[in-house]
PDB file of C-alpha atoms (C1' of nucleotides) in Angstrom:
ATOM      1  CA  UNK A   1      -1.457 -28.836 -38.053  1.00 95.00           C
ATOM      2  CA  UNK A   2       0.042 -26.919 -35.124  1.00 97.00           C
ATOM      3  CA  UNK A   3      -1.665 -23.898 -33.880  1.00 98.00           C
ATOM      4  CA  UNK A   4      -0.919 -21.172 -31.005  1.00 98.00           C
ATOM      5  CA  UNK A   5      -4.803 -20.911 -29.713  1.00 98.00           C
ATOM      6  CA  UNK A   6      -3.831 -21.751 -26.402  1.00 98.00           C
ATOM      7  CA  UNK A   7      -1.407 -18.933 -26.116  1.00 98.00           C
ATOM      8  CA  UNK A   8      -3.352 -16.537 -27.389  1.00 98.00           C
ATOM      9  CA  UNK A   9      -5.969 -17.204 -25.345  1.00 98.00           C
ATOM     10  CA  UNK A  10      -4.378 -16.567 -22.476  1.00 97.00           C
ATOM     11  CA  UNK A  11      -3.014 -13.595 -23.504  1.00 97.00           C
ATOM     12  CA  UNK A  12      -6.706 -12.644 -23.882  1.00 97.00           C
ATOM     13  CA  UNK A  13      -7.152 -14.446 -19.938  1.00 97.00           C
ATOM     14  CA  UNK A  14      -9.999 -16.310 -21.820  1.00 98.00           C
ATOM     15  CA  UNK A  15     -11.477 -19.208 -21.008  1.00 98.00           C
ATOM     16  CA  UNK A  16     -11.937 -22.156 -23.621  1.00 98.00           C
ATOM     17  CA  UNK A  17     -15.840 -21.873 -23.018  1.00 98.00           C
ATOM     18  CA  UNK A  18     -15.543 -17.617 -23.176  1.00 98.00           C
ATOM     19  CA  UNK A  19     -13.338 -18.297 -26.768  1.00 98.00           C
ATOM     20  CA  UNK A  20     -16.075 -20.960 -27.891  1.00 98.00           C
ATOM     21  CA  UNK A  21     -18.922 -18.724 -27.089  1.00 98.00           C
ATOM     22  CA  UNK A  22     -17.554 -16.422 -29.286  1.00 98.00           C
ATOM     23  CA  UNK A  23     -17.075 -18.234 -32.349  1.00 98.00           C
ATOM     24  CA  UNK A  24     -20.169 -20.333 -31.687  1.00 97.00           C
ATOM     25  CA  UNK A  25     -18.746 -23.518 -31.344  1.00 98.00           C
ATOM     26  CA  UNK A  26     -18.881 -26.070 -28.102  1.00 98.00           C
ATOM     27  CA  UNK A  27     -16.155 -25.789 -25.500  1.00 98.00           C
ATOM     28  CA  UNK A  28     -14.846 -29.480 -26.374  1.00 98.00           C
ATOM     29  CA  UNK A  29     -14.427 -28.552 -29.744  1.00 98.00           C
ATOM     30  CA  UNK A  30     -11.743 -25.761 -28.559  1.00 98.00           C
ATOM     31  CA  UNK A  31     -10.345 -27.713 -26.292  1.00 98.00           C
ATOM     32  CA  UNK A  32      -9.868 -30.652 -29.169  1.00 98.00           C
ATOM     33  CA  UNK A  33      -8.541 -28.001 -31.237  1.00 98.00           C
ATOM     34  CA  UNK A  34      -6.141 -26.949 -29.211  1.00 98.00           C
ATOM     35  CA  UNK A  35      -4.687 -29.947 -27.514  1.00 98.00           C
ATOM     36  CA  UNK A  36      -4.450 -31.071 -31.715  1.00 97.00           C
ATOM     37  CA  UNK A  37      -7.312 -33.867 -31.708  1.00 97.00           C
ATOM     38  CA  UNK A  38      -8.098 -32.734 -35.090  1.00 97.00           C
ATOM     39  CA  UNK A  39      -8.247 -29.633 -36.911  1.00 98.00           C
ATOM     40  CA  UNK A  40     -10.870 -26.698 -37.381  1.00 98.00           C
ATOM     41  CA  UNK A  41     -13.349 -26.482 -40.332  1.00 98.00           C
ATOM     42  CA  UNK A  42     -12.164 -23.792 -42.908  1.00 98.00           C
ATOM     43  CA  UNK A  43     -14.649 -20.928 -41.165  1.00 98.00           C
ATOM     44  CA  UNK A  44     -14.095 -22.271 -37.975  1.00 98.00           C
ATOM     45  CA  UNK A  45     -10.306 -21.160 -38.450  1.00 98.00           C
ATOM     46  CA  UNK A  46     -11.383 -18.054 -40.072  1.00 98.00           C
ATOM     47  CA  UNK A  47     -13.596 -16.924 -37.134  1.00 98.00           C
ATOM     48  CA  UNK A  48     -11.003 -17.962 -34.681  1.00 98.00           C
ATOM     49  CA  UNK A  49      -8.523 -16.007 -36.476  1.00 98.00           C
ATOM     50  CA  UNK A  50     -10.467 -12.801 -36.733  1.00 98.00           C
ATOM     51  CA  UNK A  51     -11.064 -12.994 -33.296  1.00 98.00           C
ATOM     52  CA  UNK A  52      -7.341 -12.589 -31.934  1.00 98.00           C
ATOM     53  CA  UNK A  53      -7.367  -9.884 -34.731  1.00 98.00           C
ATOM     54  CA  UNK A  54      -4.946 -12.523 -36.608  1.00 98.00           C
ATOM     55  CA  UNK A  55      -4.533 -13.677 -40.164  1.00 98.00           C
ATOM     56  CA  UNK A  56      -4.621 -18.011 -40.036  1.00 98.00           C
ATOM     57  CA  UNK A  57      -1.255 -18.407 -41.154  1.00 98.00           C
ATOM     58  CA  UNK A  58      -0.484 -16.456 -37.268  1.00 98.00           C
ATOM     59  CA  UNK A  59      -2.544 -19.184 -35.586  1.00 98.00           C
ATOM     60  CA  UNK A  60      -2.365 -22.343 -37.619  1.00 98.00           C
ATOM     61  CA  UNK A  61       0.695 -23.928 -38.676  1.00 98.00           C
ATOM     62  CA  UNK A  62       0.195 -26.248 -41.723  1.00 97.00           C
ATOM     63  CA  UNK A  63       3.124 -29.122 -41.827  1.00 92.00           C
ATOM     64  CA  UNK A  64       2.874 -31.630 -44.463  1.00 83.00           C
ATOM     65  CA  UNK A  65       2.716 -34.495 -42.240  1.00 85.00           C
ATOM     66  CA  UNK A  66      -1.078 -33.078 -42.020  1.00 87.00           C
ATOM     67  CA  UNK A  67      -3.754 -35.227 -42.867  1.00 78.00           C
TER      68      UNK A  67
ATOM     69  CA  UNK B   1     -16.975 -18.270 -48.186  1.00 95.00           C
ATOM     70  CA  UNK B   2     -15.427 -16.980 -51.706  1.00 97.00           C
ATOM     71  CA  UNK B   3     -12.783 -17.924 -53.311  1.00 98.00           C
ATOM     72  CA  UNK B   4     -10.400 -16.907 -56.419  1.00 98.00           C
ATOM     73  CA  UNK B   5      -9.511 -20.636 -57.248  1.00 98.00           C
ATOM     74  CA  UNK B   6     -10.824 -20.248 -61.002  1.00 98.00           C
ATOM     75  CA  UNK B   7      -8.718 -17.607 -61.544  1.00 98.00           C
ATOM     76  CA  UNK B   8      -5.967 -18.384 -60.049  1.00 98.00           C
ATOM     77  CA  UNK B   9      -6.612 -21.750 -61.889  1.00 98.00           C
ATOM     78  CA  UNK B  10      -6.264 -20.054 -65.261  1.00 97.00           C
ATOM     79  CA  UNK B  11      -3.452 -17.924 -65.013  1.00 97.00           C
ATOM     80  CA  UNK B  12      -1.307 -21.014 -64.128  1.00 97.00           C
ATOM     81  CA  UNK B  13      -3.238 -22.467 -67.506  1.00 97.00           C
ATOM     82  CA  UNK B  14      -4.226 -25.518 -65.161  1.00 98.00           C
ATOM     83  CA  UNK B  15      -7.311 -27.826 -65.483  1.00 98.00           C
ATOM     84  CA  UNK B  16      -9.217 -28.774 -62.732  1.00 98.00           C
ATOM     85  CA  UNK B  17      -7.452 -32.150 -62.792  1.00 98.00           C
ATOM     86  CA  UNK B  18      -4.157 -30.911 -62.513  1.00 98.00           C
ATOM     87  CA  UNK B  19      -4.743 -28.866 -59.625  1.00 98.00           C
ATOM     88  CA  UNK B  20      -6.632 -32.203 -57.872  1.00 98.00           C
ATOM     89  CA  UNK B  21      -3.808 -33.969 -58.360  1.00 98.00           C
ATOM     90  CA  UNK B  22      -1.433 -31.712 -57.043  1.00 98.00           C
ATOM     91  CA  UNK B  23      -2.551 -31.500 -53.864  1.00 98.00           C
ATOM     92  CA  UNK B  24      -4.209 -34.951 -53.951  1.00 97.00           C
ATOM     93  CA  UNK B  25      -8.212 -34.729 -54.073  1.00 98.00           C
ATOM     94  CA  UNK B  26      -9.976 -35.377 -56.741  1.00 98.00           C
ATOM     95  CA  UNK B  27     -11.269 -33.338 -59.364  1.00 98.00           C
ATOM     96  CA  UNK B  28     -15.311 -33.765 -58.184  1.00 98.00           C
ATOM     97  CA  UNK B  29     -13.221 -32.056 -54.776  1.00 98.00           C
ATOM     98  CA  UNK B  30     -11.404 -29.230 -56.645  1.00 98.00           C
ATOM     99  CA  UNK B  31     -14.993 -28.680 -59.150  1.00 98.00           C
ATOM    100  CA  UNK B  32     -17.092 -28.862 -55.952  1.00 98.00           C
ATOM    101  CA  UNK B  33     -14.912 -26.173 -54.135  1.00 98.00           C
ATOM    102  CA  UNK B  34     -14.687 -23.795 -57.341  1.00 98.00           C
ATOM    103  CA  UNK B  35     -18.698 -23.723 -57.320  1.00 98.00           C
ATOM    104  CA  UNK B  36     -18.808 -23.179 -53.836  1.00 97.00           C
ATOM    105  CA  UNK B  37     -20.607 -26.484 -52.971  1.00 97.00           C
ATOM    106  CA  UNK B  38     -18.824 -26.615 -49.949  1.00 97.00           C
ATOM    107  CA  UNK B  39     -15.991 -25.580 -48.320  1.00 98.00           C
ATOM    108  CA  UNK B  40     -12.905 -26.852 -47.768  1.00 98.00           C
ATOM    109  CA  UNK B  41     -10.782 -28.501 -45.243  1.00 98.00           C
ATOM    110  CA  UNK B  42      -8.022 -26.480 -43.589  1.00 98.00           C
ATOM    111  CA  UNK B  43      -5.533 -28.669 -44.697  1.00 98.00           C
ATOM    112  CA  UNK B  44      -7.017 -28.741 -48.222  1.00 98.00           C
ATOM    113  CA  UNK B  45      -6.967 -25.427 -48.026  1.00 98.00           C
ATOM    114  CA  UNK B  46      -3.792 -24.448 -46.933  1.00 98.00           C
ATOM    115  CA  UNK B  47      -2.003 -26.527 -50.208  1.00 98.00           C
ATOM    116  CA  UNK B  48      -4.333 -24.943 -52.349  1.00 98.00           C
ATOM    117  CA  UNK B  49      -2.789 -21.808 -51.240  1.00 98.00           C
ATOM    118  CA  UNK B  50       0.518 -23.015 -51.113  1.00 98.00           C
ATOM    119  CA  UNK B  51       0.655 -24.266 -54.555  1.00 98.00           C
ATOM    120  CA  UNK B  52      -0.119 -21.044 -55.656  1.00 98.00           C
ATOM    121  CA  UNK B  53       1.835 -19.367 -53.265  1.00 98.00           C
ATOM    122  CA  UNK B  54      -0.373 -17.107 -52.031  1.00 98.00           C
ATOM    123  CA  UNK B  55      -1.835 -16.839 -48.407  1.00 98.00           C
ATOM    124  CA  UNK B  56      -5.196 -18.094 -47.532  1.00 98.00           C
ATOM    125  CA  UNK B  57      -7.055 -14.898 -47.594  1.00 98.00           C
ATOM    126  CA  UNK B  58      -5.742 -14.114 -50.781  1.00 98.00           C
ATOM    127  CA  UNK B  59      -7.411 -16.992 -51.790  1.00 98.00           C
ATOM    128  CA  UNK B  60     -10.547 -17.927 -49.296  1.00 98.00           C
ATOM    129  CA  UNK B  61     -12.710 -14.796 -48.632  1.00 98.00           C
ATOM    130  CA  UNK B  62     -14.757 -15.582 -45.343  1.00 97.00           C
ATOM    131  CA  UNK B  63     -18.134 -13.838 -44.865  1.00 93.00           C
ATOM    132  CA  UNK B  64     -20.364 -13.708 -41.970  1.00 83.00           C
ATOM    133  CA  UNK B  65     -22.844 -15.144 -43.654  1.00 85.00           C
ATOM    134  CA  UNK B  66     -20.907 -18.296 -43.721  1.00 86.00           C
ATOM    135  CA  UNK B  67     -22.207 -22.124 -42.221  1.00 77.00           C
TER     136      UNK B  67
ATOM    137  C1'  DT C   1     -18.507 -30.647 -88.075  1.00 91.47           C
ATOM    138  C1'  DT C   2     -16.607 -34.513 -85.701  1.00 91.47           C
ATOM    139  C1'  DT C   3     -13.602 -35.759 -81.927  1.00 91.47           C
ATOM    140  C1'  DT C   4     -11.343 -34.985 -77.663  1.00 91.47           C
ATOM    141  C1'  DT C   5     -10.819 -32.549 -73.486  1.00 91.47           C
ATOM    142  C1'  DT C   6     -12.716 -30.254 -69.731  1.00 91.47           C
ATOM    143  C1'  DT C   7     -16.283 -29.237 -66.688  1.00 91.47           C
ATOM    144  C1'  DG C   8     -20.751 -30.170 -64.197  1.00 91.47           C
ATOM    145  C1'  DT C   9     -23.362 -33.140 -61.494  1.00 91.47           C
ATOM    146  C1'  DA C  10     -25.449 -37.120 -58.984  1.00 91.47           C
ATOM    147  C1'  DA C  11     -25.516 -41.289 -55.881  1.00 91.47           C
ATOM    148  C1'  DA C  12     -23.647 -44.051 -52.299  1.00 91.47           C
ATOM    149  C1'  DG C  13     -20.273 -44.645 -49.004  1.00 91.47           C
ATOM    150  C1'  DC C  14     -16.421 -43.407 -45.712  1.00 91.47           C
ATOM    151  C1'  DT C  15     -14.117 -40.146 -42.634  1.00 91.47           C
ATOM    152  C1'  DT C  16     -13.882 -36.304 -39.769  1.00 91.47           C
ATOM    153  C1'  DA C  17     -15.720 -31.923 -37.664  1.00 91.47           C
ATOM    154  C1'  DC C  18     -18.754 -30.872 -34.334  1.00 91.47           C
ATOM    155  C1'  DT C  19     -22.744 -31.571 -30.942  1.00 91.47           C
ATOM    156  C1'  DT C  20     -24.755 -32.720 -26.246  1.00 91.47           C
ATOM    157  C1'  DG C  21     -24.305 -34.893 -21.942  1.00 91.47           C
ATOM    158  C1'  DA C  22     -21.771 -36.713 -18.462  1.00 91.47           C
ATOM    159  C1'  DC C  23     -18.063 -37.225 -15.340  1.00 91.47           C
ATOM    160  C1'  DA C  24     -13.006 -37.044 -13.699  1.00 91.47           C
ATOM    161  C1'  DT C  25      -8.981 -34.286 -12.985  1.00 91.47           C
ATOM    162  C1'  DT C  26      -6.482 -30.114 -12.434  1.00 91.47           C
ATOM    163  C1'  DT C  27      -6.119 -25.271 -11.125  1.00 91.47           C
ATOM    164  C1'  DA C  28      -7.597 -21.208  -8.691  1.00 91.47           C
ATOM    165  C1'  DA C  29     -10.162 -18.972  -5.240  1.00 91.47           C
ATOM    166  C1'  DA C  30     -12.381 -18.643  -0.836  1.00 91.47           C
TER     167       DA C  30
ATOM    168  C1'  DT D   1      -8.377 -27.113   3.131  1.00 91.47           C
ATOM    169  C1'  DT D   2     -12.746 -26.997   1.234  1.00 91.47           C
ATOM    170  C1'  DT D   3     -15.209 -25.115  -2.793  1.00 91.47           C
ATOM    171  C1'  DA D   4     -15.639 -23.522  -7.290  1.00 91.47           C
ATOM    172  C1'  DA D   5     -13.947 -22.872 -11.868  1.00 91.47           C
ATOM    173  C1'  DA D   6     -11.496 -24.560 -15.691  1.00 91.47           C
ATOM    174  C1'  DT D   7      -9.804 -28.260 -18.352  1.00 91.47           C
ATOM    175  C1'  DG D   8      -9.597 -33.154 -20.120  1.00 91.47           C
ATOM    176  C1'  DT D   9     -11.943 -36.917 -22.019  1.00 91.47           C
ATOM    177  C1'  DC D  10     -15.443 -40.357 -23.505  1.00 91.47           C
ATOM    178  C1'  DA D  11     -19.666 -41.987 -25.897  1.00 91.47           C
ATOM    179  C1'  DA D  12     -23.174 -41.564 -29.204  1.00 91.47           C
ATOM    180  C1'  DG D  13     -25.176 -38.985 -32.704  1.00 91.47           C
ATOM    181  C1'  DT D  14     -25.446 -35.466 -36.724  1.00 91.47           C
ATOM    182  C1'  DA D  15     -23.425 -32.939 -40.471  1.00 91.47           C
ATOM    183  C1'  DA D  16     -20.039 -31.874 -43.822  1.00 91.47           C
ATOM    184  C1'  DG D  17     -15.698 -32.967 -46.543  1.00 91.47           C
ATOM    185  C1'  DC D  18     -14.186 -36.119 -49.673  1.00 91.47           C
ATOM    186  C1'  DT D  19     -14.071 -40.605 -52.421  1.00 91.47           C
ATOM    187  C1'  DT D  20     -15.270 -43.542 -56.528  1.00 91.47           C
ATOM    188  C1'  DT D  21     -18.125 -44.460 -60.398  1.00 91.47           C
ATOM    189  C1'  DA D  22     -20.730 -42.886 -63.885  1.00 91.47           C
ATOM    190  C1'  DC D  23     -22.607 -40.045 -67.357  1.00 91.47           C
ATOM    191  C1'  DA D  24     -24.146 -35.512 -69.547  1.00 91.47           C
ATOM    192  C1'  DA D  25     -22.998 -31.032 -71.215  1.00 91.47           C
ATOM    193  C1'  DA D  26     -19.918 -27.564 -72.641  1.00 91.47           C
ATOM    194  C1'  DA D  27     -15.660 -25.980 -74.621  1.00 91.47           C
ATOM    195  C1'  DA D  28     -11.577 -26.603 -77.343  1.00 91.47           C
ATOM    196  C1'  DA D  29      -9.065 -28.877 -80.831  1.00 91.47           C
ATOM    197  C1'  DA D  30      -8.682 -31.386 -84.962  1.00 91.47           C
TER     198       DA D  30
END
DNA sequence: TTTTTTTGTAAAGCTTACTTGACATTTAAA
DNA sequence: TTTAAATGTCAAGTAAGCTTTACAAAAAAA
């Protein structure tokens, strides 16, 4: 699973902490998101999503290589 | 989180078997999902929606209320 | 109605998403 | 260049997704 969080963060000028405030999720759980450690929970993805005003398919790229 | 798995399910004329082992989980996965015992994976979820190639908020409805 | 298929559910176990805390490294600001 | 902010990463623990096995209940077919 790719994903463009980090972009679109800093098209925001977030920080991983100010994007994982938001959600409600710790900072190294963004951060192991987006350097691809392992992927979001279902609503995790959902509330990231609907924060960049984005539907998931924008942000997270399945590939079938996934897991 | 809702979702329109059931029917989506039936229109194909599918059991809950076949879809399991399309997208290989097993049917206690596909049943538990349906009831909305939990929810699932993002990569789980994205073949669901693939398979019946729809996006994932045509077939996952997220609500605040959500874990 | 009897048989077969499908669905519901439970227990125990494994894997992974996510947490807190801590510390090192990189980047930006003073 | 010194300081502060942001990012990277690790360890240990909790919680949730998912598995297999098993069996009961409901629905469909014979």
């Amino acid at each position: 699973m790719k994903n463009r969080i980090r972009v679109l963060r800093a098209e925001k000028k977030w920080t991983q902490e100010d994007l994982a405030d938001a959600i409600g999720v710790s900072r190294q759980t963004i951060n192991a998101i987006e350097k691809e450690k392992f992927d979001p929970s279902l609503p995790t993805a959902f509330r990231i999503a609907g924060l960049f005003e984005r539907t998931i398919e924008e942000v997270f790229q399945f590939e079938e290589s996934d897991a």
